């Protein structure tokens, strides 16, 4: 073999390995592909959580619809009302901040003395959106959903008596119009009903935004909707650093579209 042919062989052998630039290009391509795969997995997981949340709402509103069939058309209570000697057990028991027991004790969902839905629903995970990771004094919260405050309201202590409250299925003029359950911002879930003032421009219990800046609601006719919120104030409500810390009322500007949307589907003004 001549010297020239040996030089050619050496050059060909040298070209069999990666240069530094080639190696960096390969690493960059792998990183891009990994990022795309991770984003796809994240979207898929988020989509799965939304689907499960919708399924939870469907089971809740189906149970809600069955309840008056078994009880002379009376809707399940949204609070432990006592009216004219009769005690109404709520769909589940909840209490306000900072009382943590009803947000961590599973018996408030599963025990019939505290929860009217207990004989119907045997799986506690139905009451919780899978995206909810809120902790109450170190324990994961057990519930994500709250009832429309005017549904199953058996007392004149409703928040505004100028508006209709529904105690029987027959009281609901348009079942497709009025919501029963809403997915609530994780840091504000406390009472079993969603507090929403019909007059003041503020959120008391704001809706959840975990599903791509949206949440789920179920309606009196049994359908479930996903609603993507429009206002930055709704998307950005995160004043509480934890379940027990932070202001509980969030002012919004007049004409807030998300607040108006919820109000239109909560109740109607009495003549």
PDB file of C-alpha atoms in Angstrom:
ATOM      1  CA  UNK A   1       0.000   0.000   0.000  1.00  0.00           C
ATOM      2  CA  UNK A   2       1.355   3.411  -0.985  1.00  0.00           C
ATOM      3  CA  UNK A   3       1.653   6.408   1.361  1.00  0.00           C
ATOM      4  CA  UNK A   4      -1.115   8.260  -0.526  1.00  0.00           C
ATOM      5  CA  UNK A   5      -3.559   5.378  -0.158  1.00  0.00           C
ATOM      6  CA  UNK A   6      -2.777   5.179   3.562  1.00  0.00           C
ATOM      7  CA  UNK A   7      -3.691   8.917   3.913  1.00  0.00           C
ATOM      8  CA  UNK A   8      -7.013   8.307   2.172  1.00  0.00           C
ATOM      9  CA  UNK A   9      -7.796   5.398   4.495  1.00  0.00           C
ATOM     10  CA  UNK A  10      -7.033   7.563   7.562  1.00  0.00           C
ATOM     11  CA  UNK A  11      -9.338  10.333   6.323  1.00  0.00           C
ATOM     12  CA  UNK A  12     -12.151   7.825   5.698  1.00  0.00           C
ATOM     13  CA  UNK A  13     -11.706   6.351   9.194  1.00  0.00           C
ATOM     14  CA  UNK A  14     -11.793   9.838  10.739  1.00  0.00           C
ATOM     15  CA  UNK A  15     -15.096  10.602   9.036  1.00  0.00           C
ATOM     16  CA  UNK A  16     -16.796   7.576  10.656  1.00  0.00           C
ATOM     17  CA  UNK A  17     -17.216   9.491  14.016  1.00  0.00           C
ATOM     18  CA  UNK A  18     -19.387  12.545  14.894  1.00  0.00           C
ATOM     19  CA  UNK A  19     -17.915  15.970  14.889  1.00  0.00           C
ATOM     20  CA  UNK A  20     -18.723  18.233  17.864  1.00  0.00           C
ATOM     21  CA  UNK A  21     -21.127  20.277  15.749  1.00  0.00           C
ATOM     22  CA  UNK A  22     -22.915  17.162  14.525  1.00  0.00           C
ATOM     23  CA  UNK A  23     -23.225  15.893  18.101  1.00  0.00           C
ATOM     24  CA  UNK A  24     -24.705  19.210  19.262  1.00  0.00           C
ATOM     25  CA  UNK A  25     -27.217  19.128  16.403  1.00  0.00           C
ATOM     26  CA  UNK A  26     -28.318  15.612  17.377  1.00  0.00           C
ATOM     27  CA  UNK A  27     -28.702  16.649  21.035  1.00  0.00           C
ATOM     28  CA  UNK A  28     -30.753  19.683  19.987  1.00  0.00           C
ATOM     29  CA  UNK A  29     -33.055  17.532  17.848  1.00  0.00           C
ATOM     30  CA  UNK A  30     -33.552  15.066  20.725  1.00  0.00           C
ATOM     31  CA  UNK A  31     -34.352  17.947  23.089  1.00  0.00           C
ATOM     32  CA  UNK A  32     -36.933  19.362  20.661  1.00  0.00           C
ATOM     33  CA  UNK A  33     -38.569  15.959  20.220  1.00  0.00           C
ATOM     34  CA  UNK A  34     -38.614  15.400  23.988  1.00  0.00           C
ATOM     35  CA  UNK A  35     -40.263  18.803  24.456  1.00  0.00           C
ATOM     36  CA  UNK A  36     -42.924  18.000  21.870  1.00  0.00           C
ATOM     37  CA  UNK A  37     -43.629  14.621  23.476  1.00  0.00           C
ATOM     38  CA  UNK A  38     -43.850  16.173  26.947  1.00  0.00           C
ATOM     39  CA  UNK A  39     -46.249  18.857  25.690  1.00  0.00           C
ATOM     40  CA  UNK A  40     -48.412  16.185  24.042  1.00  0.00           C
ATOM     41  CA  UNK A  41     -48.444  14.104  27.225  1.00  0.00           C
ATOM     42  CA  UNK A  42     -49.370  17.191  29.289  1.00  0.00           C
ATOM     43  CA  UNK A  43     -52.213  18.074  26.914  1.00  0.00           C
ATOM     44  CA  UNK A  44     -53.435  14.495  26.976  1.00  0.00           C
ATOM     45  CA  UNK A  45     -53.395  14.405  30.776  1.00  0.00           C
ATOM     46  CA  UNK A  46     -55.207  17.741  30.992  1.00  0.00           C
ATOM     47  CA  UNK A  47     -57.813  16.529  28.507  1.00  0.00           C
ATOM     48  CA  UNK A  48     -58.273  13.355  30.534  1.00  0.00           C
ATOM     49  CA  UNK A  49     -58.756  15.367  33.724  1.00  0.00           C
ATOM     50  CA  UNK A  50     -61.396  17.545  32.073  1.00  0.00           C
ATOM     51  CA  UNK A  51     -63.213  14.466  30.782  1.00  0.00           C
ATOM     52  CA  UNK A  52     -63.185  12.927  34.269  1.00  0.00           C
ATOM     53  CA  UNK A  53     -64.416  16.186  35.783  1.00  0.00           C
ATOM     54  CA  UNK A  54     -67.325  16.242  33.322  1.00  0.00           C
ATOM     55  CA  UNK A  55     -68.085  12.614  34.223  1.00  0.00           C
ATOM     56  CA  UNK A  56     -68.120  13.501  37.928  1.00  0.00           C
ATOM     57  CA  UNK A  57     -70.541  16.335  37.282  1.00  0.00           C
ATOM     58  CA  UNK A  58     -72.766  14.033  35.247  1.00  0.00           C
ATOM     59  CA  UNK A  59     -72.991  11.562  38.115  1.00  0.00           C
ATOM     60  CA  UNK A  60     -73.712  14.325  40.609  1.00  0.00           C
ATOM     61  CA  UNK A  61     -76.492  15.912  38.573  1.00  0.00           C
ATOM     62  CA  UNK A  62     -77.999  12.501  37.774  1.00  0.00           C
ATOM     63  CA  UNK A  63     -78.152  11.784  41.502  1.00  0.00           C
ATOM     64  CA  UNK A  64     -79.604  15.248  42.101  1.00  0.00           C
ATOM     65  CA  UNK A  65     -82.368  14.514  39.562  1.00  0.00           C
ATOM     66  CA  UNK A  66     -83.161  11.137  41.136  1.00  0.00           C
ATOM     67  CA  UNK A  67     -83.467  12.554  44.648  1.00  0.00           C
ATOM     68  CA  UNK A  68     -86.804  14.441  44.160  1.00  0.00           C
ATOM     69  CA  UNK A  69     -88.280  11.429  42.355  1.00  0.00           C
ATOM     70  CA  UNK A  70     -87.904   9.521  45.623  1.00  0.00           C
ATOM     71  CA  UNK A  71     -89.143  12.408  47.817  1.00  0.00           C
ATOM     72  CA  UNK A  72     -92.318  13.972  46.432  1.00  0.00           C
ATOM     73  CA  UNK A  73     -90.468  16.375  44.139  1.00  0.00           C
ATOM     74  CA  UNK A  74     -88.431  18.025  46.942  1.00  0.00           C
ATOM     75  CA  UNK A  75     -84.951  19.001  45.815  1.00  0.00           C
ATOM     76  CA  UNK A  76     -82.010  17.964  47.928  1.00  0.00           C
ATOM     77  CA  UNK A  77     -80.988  20.735  50.322  1.00  0.00           C
ATOM     78  CA  UNK A  78     -77.893  22.822  49.735  1.00  0.00           C
ATOM     79  CA  UNK A  79     -77.417  23.359  53.495  1.00  0.00           C
ATOM     80  CA  UNK A  80     -78.545  21.750  56.753  1.00  0.00           C
ATOM     81  CA  UNK A  81     -81.740  23.773  56.977  1.00  0.00           C
ATOM     82  CA  UNK A  82     -84.245  23.390  59.816  1.00  0.00           C
ATOM     83  CA  UNK A  83     -87.607  24.837  58.789  1.00  0.00           C
ATOM     84  CA  UNK A  84     -90.793  24.503  60.836  1.00  0.00           C
ATOM     85  CA  UNK A  85     -89.327  21.608  62.778  1.00  0.00           C
ATOM     86  CA  UNK A  86     -88.156  19.695  59.723  1.00  0.00           C
ATOM     87  CA  UNK A  87     -84.439  19.051  59.358  1.00  0.00           C
ATOM     88  CA  UNK A  88     -83.025  18.956  55.841  1.00  0.00           C
ATOM     89  CA  UNK A  89     -79.816  16.993  55.382  1.00  0.00           C
ATOM     90  CA  UNK A  90     -77.721  18.648  52.636  1.00  0.00           C
ATOM     91  CA  UNK A  91     -76.332  16.822  49.622  1.00  0.00           C
ATOM     92  CA  UNK A  92     -72.983  16.957  51.471  1.00  0.00           C
ATOM     93  CA  UNK A  93     -71.928  18.852  54.562  1.00  0.00           C
ATOM     94  CA  UNK A  94     -69.533  21.749  54.282  1.00  0.00           C
ATOM     95  CA  UNK A  95     -68.531  24.619  56.526  1.00  0.00           C
ATOM     96  CA  UNK A  96     -66.749  27.912  56.070  1.00  0.00           C
ATOM     97  CA  UNK A  97     -63.152  28.854  56.577  1.00  0.00           C
ATOM     98  CA  UNK A  98     -61.218  28.163  58.773  1.00  0.00           C
ATOM     99  CA  UNK A  99     -63.150  25.040  59.855  1.00  0.00           C
ATOM    100  CA  UNK A 100     -61.233  22.314  58.090  1.00  0.00           C
ATOM    101  CA  UNK A 101     -63.111  19.167  59.138  1.00  0.00           C
ATOM    102  CA  UNK A 102     -65.707  19.133  56.358  1.00  0.00           C
ATOM    103  CA  UNK A 103     -62.951  19.544  53.745  1.00  0.00           C
ATOM    104  CA  UNK A 104     -60.834  16.650  55.016  1.00  0.00           C
ATOM    105  CA  UNK A 105     -63.182  14.198  56.753  1.00  0.00           C
ATOM    106  CA  UNK A 106     -64.561  11.700  54.246  1.00  0.00           C
ATOM    107  CA  UNK A 107     -67.596  11.005  56.463  1.00  0.00           C
ATOM    108  CA  UNK A 108     -69.033  14.359  55.415  1.00  0.00           C
ATOM    109  CA  UNK A 109     -69.472  12.788  51.970  1.00  0.00           C
ATOM    110  CA  UNK A 110     -70.119   9.155  52.844  1.00  0.00           C
ATOM    111  CA  UNK A 111     -72.171   9.213  56.075  1.00  0.00           C
ATOM    112  CA  UNK A 112     -75.947   9.502  55.625  1.00  0.00           C
ATOM    113  CA  UNK A 113     -76.356  11.721  58.686  1.00  0.00           C
ATOM    114  CA  UNK A 114     -74.193  14.352  56.967  1.00  0.00           C
ATOM    115  CA  UNK A 115     -74.783  13.703  53.266  1.00  0.00           C
ATOM    116  CA  UNK A 116     -78.101  13.086  51.529  1.00  0.00           C
ATOM    117  CA  UNK A 117     -76.191  11.720  48.522  1.00  0.00           C
ATOM    118  CA  UNK A 118     -74.442   9.057  50.627  1.00  0.00           C
ATOM    119  CA  UNK A 119     -76.990   6.293  49.831  1.00  0.00           C
ATOM    120  CA  UNK A 120     -76.587   7.002  46.103  1.00  0.00           C
ATOM    121  CA  UNK A 121     -72.876   7.670  45.561  1.00  0.00           C
ATOM    122  CA  UNK A 122     -70.372   5.302  47.136  1.00  0.00           C
ATOM    123  CA  UNK A 123     -67.152   6.621  45.604  1.00  0.00           C
ATOM    124  CA  UNK A 124     -65.731   9.749  47.267  1.00  0.00           C
ATOM    125  CA  UNK A 125     -63.580  10.559  44.238  1.00  0.00           C
ATOM    126  CA  UNK A 126     -66.750  11.611  42.374  1.00  0.00           C
ATOM    127  CA  UNK A 127     -66.824  14.762  44.513  1.00  0.00           C
ATOM    128  CA  UNK A 128     -63.362  15.878  43.465  1.00  0.00           C
ATOM    129  CA  UNK A 129     -61.964  17.174  40.180  1.00  0.00           C
ATOM    130  CA  UNK A 130     -58.767  15.209  39.359  1.00  0.00           C
ATOM    131  CA  UNK A 131     -56.918  18.493  38.840  1.00  0.00           C
ATOM    132  CA  UNK A 132     -57.614  19.507  42.475  1.00  0.00           C
ATOM    133  CA  UNK A 133     -54.439  19.173  44.540  1.00  0.00           C
ATOM    134  CA  UNK A 134     -55.361  21.703  47.201  1.00  0.00           C
ATOM    135  CA  UNK A 135     -54.173  20.804  50.692  1.00  0.00           C
ATOM    136  CA  UNK A 136     -55.999  21.787  53.864  1.00  0.00           C
ATOM    137  CA  UNK A 137     -53.554  21.734  56.758  1.00  0.00           C
ATOM    138  CA  UNK A 138     -51.463  19.124  54.975  1.00  0.00           C
ATOM    139  CA  UNK A 139     -54.376  16.910  53.874  1.00  0.00           C
ATOM    140  CA  UNK A 140     -55.727  16.892  50.336  1.00  0.00           C
ATOM    141  CA  UNK A 141     -59.183  18.446  50.066  1.00  0.00           C
ATOM    142  CA  UNK A 142     -61.979  15.956  49.447  1.00  0.00           C
ATOM    143  CA  UNK A 143     -64.340  18.117  47.389  1.00  0.00           C
ATOM    144  CA  UNK A 144     -64.197  20.448  44.360  1.00  0.00           C
ATOM    145  CA  UNK A 145     -67.865  21.031  43.568  1.00  0.00           C
ATOM    146  CA  UNK A 146     -70.509  23.293  45.110  1.00  0.00           C
ATOM    147  CA  UNK A 147     -74.252  23.638  44.518  1.00  0.00           C
ATOM    148  CA  UNK A 148     -76.051  26.675  43.164  1.00  0.00           C
ATOM    149  CA  UNK A 149     -77.042  28.579  46.326  1.00  0.00           C
ATOM    150  CA  UNK A 150     -80.638  28.996  45.094  1.00  0.00           C
ATOM    151  CA  UNK A 151     -81.105  25.256  44.453  1.00  0.00           C
ATOM    152  CA  UNK A 152     -82.495  23.449  47.477  1.00  0.00           C
ATOM    153  CA  UNK A 153     -82.630  26.635  49.543  1.00  0.00           C
ATOM    154  CA  UNK A 154     -85.268  25.940  52.206  1.00  0.00           C
ATOM    155  CA  UNK A 155     -85.050  29.157  54.188  1.00  0.00           C
ATOM    156  CA  UNK A 156     -85.767  32.835  53.671  1.00  0.00           C
ATOM    157  CA  UNK A 157     -82.165  33.413  54.704  1.00  0.00           C
ATOM    158  CA  UNK A 158     -81.249  33.182  51.038  1.00  0.00           C
ATOM    159  CA  UNK A 159     -78.692  35.787  50.101  1.00  0.00           C
ATOM    160  CA  UNK A 160     -81.186  37.912  48.180  1.00  0.00           C
ATOM    161  CA  UNK A 161     -84.903  37.244  48.576  1.00  0.00           C
ATOM    162  CA  UNK A 162     -85.634  39.353  45.504  1.00  0.00           C
ATOM    163  CA  UNK A 163     -84.598  36.321  43.490  1.00  0.00           C
ATOM    164  CA  UNK A 164     -86.257  32.950  43.053  1.00  0.00           C
ATOM    165  CA  UNK A 165     -85.103  30.009  45.103  1.00  0.00           C
ATOM    166  CA  UNK A 166     -85.879  26.473  43.999  1.00  0.00           C
ATOM    167  CA  UNK A 167     -87.170  23.891  46.485  1.00  0.00           C
ATOM    168  CA  UNK A 168     -88.976  21.549  44.087  1.00  0.00           C
ATOM    169  CA  UNK A 169     -88.233  20.449  40.553  1.00  0.00           C
ATOM    170  CA  UNK A 170     -91.428  22.206  39.453  1.00  0.00           C
ATOM    171  CA  UNK A 171     -89.974  25.536  40.652  1.00  0.00           C
ATOM    172  CA  UNK A 172     -87.373  25.502  37.875  1.00  0.00           C
ATOM    173  CA  UNK A 173     -88.971  27.125  34.812  1.00  0.00           C
ATOM    174  CA  UNK A 174     -86.220  26.258  32.341  1.00  0.00           C
ATOM    175  CA  UNK A 175     -84.078  23.299  33.448  1.00  0.00           C
ATOM    176  CA  UNK A 176     -81.658  23.868  30.577  1.00  0.00           C
ATOM    177  CA  UNK A 177     -80.977  27.397  31.830  1.00  0.00           C
ATOM    178  CA  UNK A 178     -80.049  26.973  35.501  1.00  0.00           C
ATOM    179  CA  UNK A 179     -76.974  25.229  36.826  1.00  0.00           C
ATOM    180  CA  UNK A 180     -76.968  22.849  39.782  1.00  0.00           C
ATOM    181  CA  UNK A 181     -73.268  22.190  40.444  1.00  0.00           C
ATOM    182  CA  UNK A 182     -70.162  24.169  39.596  1.00  0.00           C
ATOM    183  CA  UNK A 183     -66.486  23.328  39.741  1.00  0.00           C
ATOM    184  CA  UNK A 184     -65.082  25.887  42.223  1.00  0.00           C
ATOM    185  CA  UNK A 185     -61.640  27.472  42.497  1.00  0.00           C
ATOM    186  CA  UNK A 186     -59.772  25.042  44.737  1.00  0.00           C
ATOM    187  CA  UNK A 187     -58.825  27.591  47.372  1.00  0.00           C
ATOM    188  CA  UNK A 188     -62.407  28.806  47.898  1.00  0.00           C
ATOM    189  CA  UNK A 189     -64.389  25.571  48.320  1.00  0.00           C
ATOM    190  CA  UNK A 190     -65.953  25.485  51.795  1.00  0.00           C
ATOM    191  CA  UNK A 191     -69.753  25.608  52.142  1.00  0.00           C
ATOM    192  CA  UNK A 192     -71.726  23.014  50.142  1.00  0.00           C
ATOM    193  CA  UNK A 193     -73.202  25.843  48.060  1.00  0.00           C
ATOM    194  CA  UNK A 194     -71.529  28.422  45.810  1.00  0.00           C
ATOM    195  CA  UNK A 195     -71.923  31.912  47.271  1.00  0.00           C
ATOM    196  CA  UNK A 196     -72.533  34.399  44.479  1.00  0.00           C
ATOM    197  CA  UNK A 197     -74.055  37.809  45.132  1.00  0.00           C
ATOM    198  CA  UNK A 198     -76.578  38.822  42.479  1.00  0.00           C
ATOM    199  CA  UNK A 199     -75.941  42.552  43.008  1.00  0.00           C
ATOM    200  CA  UNK A 200     -72.313  43.198  43.963  1.00  0.00           C
ATOM    201  CA  UNK A 201     -69.544  43.144  41.373  1.00  0.00           C
ATOM    202  CA  UNK A 202     -67.383  40.597  43.116  1.00  0.00           C
ATOM    203  CA  UNK A 203     -66.605  36.900  43.297  1.00  0.00           C
ATOM    204  CA  UNK A 204     -67.108  35.220  46.657  1.00  0.00           C
ATOM    205  CA  UNK A 205     -66.690  31.643  45.472  1.00  0.00           C
ATOM    206  CA  UNK A 206     -65.074  32.002  42.034  1.00  0.00           C
ATOM    207  CA  UNK A 207     -65.312  29.179  39.494  1.00  0.00           C
ATOM    208  CA  UNK A 208     -62.435  26.827  38.760  1.00  0.00           C
ATOM    209  CA  UNK A 209     -60.037  27.674  35.949  1.00  0.00           C
ATOM    210  CA  UNK A 210     -57.862  24.543  35.999  1.00  0.00           C
ATOM    211  CA  UNK A 211     -59.050  23.200  32.643  1.00  0.00           C
ATOM    212  CA  UNK A 212     -57.365  25.560  30.206  1.00  0.00           C
ATOM    213  CA  UNK A 213     -58.757  28.631  31.991  1.00  0.00           C
ATOM    214  CA  UNK A 214     -62.167  27.005  32.230  1.00  0.00           C
ATOM    215  CA  UNK A 215     -64.371  24.851  34.437  1.00  0.00           C
ATOM    216  CA  UNK A 216     -67.390  22.561  34.362  1.00  0.00           C
ATOM    217  CA  UNK A 217     -71.011  23.103  35.367  1.00  0.00           C
ATOM    218  CA  UNK A 218     -74.005  20.752  35.395  1.00  0.00           C
ATOM    219  CA  UNK A 219     -77.561  21.904  34.724  1.00  0.00           C
ATOM    220  CA  UNK A 220     -81.046  21.003  35.945  1.00  0.00           C
ATOM    221  CA  UNK A 221     -81.905  19.169  32.737  1.00  0.00           C
ATOM    222  CA  UNK A 222     -78.914  16.851  33.292  1.00  0.00           C
ATOM    223  CA  UNK A 223     -76.454  18.231  30.754  1.00  0.00           C
ATOM    224  CA  UNK A 224     -72.902  19.255  31.653  1.00  0.00           C
ATOM    225  CA  UNK A 225     -71.041  22.175  30.104  1.00  0.00           C
ATOM    226  CA  UNK A 226     -67.404  23.148  29.908  1.00  0.00           C
ATOM    227  CA  UNK A 227     -67.032  26.906  30.117  1.00  0.00           C
ATOM    228  CA  UNK A 228     -63.826  28.728  29.180  1.00  0.00           C
ATOM    229  CA  UNK A 229     -63.716  32.039  31.026  1.00  0.00           C
ATOM    230  CA  UNK A 230     -63.163  35.326  29.232  1.00  0.00           C
ATOM    231  CA  UNK A 231     -62.004  37.797  31.854  1.00  0.00           C
ATOM    232  CA  UNK A 232     -58.425  38.011  33.098  1.00  0.00           C
ATOM    233  CA  UNK A 233     -59.777  38.607  36.606  1.00  0.00           C
ATOM    234  CA  UNK A 234     -61.456  35.187  36.530  1.00  0.00           C
ATOM    235  CA  UNK A 235     -58.396  33.472  35.102  1.00  0.00           C
ATOM    236  CA  UNK A 236     -56.048  35.128  37.556  1.00  0.00           C
ATOM    237  CA  UNK A 237     -57.844  34.783  40.892  1.00  0.00           C
ATOM    238  CA  UNK A 238     -55.193  33.307  43.158  1.00  0.00           C
ATOM    239  CA  UNK A 239     -55.256  35.638  46.142  1.00  0.00           C
ATOM    240  CA  UNK A 240     -55.228  32.818  48.667  1.00  0.00           C
ATOM    241  CA  UNK A 241     -51.747  31.400  49.190  1.00  0.00           C
ATOM    242  CA  UNK A 242     -53.463  28.464  50.870  1.00  0.00           C
ATOM    243  CA  UNK A 243     -57.002  27.345  51.710  1.00  0.00           C
ATOM    244  CA  UNK A 244     -57.116  29.339  54.927  1.00  0.00           C
ATOM    245  CA  UNK A 245     -55.183  32.471  53.944  1.00  0.00           C
ATOM    246  CA  UNK A 246     -56.230  35.450  51.876  1.00  0.00           C
ATOM    247  CA  UNK A 247     -59.222  37.720  51.189  1.00  0.00           C
ATOM    248  CA  UNK A 248     -62.444  35.883  50.388  1.00  0.00           C
ATOM    249  CA  UNK A 249     -64.071  38.462  48.125  1.00  0.00           C
ATOM    250  CA  UNK A 250     -62.557  39.458  44.807  1.00  0.00           C
ATOM    251  CA  UNK A 251     -63.926  42.686  43.264  1.00  0.00           C
ATOM    252  CA  UNK A 252     -64.334  42.836  39.482  1.00  0.00           C
ATOM    253  CA  UNK A 253     -65.202  45.644  37.112  1.00  0.00           C
ATOM    254  CA  UNK A 254     -68.826  46.423  36.283  1.00  0.00           C
ATOM    255  CA  UNK A 255     -70.062  44.392  33.331  1.00  0.00           C
ATOM    256  CA  UNK A 256     -67.738  41.462  34.015  1.00  0.00           C
ATOM    257  CA  UNK A 257     -68.765  38.896  31.380  1.00  0.00           C
ATOM    258  CA  UNK A 258     -67.994  35.806  33.419  1.00  0.00           C
ATOM    259  CA  UNK A 259     -69.894  37.018  36.468  1.00  0.00           C
ATOM    260  CA  UNK A 260     -72.861  37.947  34.261  1.00  0.00           C
ATOM    261  CA  UNK A 261     -72.796  34.513  32.608  1.00  0.00           C
ATOM    262  CA  UNK A 262     -72.982  32.731  35.955  1.00  0.00           C
ATOM    263  CA  UNK A 263     -75.674  35.033  37.333  1.00  0.00           C
ATOM    264  CA  UNK A 264     -77.927  34.441  34.335  1.00  0.00           C
ATOM    265  CA  UNK A 265     -77.721  30.720  35.044  1.00  0.00           C
ATOM    266  CA  UNK A 266     -78.113  30.888  38.827  1.00  0.00           C
ATOM    267  CA  UNK A 267     -81.657  32.253  39.310  1.00  0.00           C
ATOM    268  CA  UNK A 268     -84.060  34.953  38.107  1.00  0.00           C
ATOM    269  CA  UNK A 269     -85.405  38.126  39.632  1.00  0.00           C
ATOM    270  CA  UNK A 270     -88.910  37.950  41.100  1.00  0.00           C
ATOM    271  CA  UNK A 271     -91.509  40.432  39.867  1.00  0.00           C
TER     272      UNK A 271
END
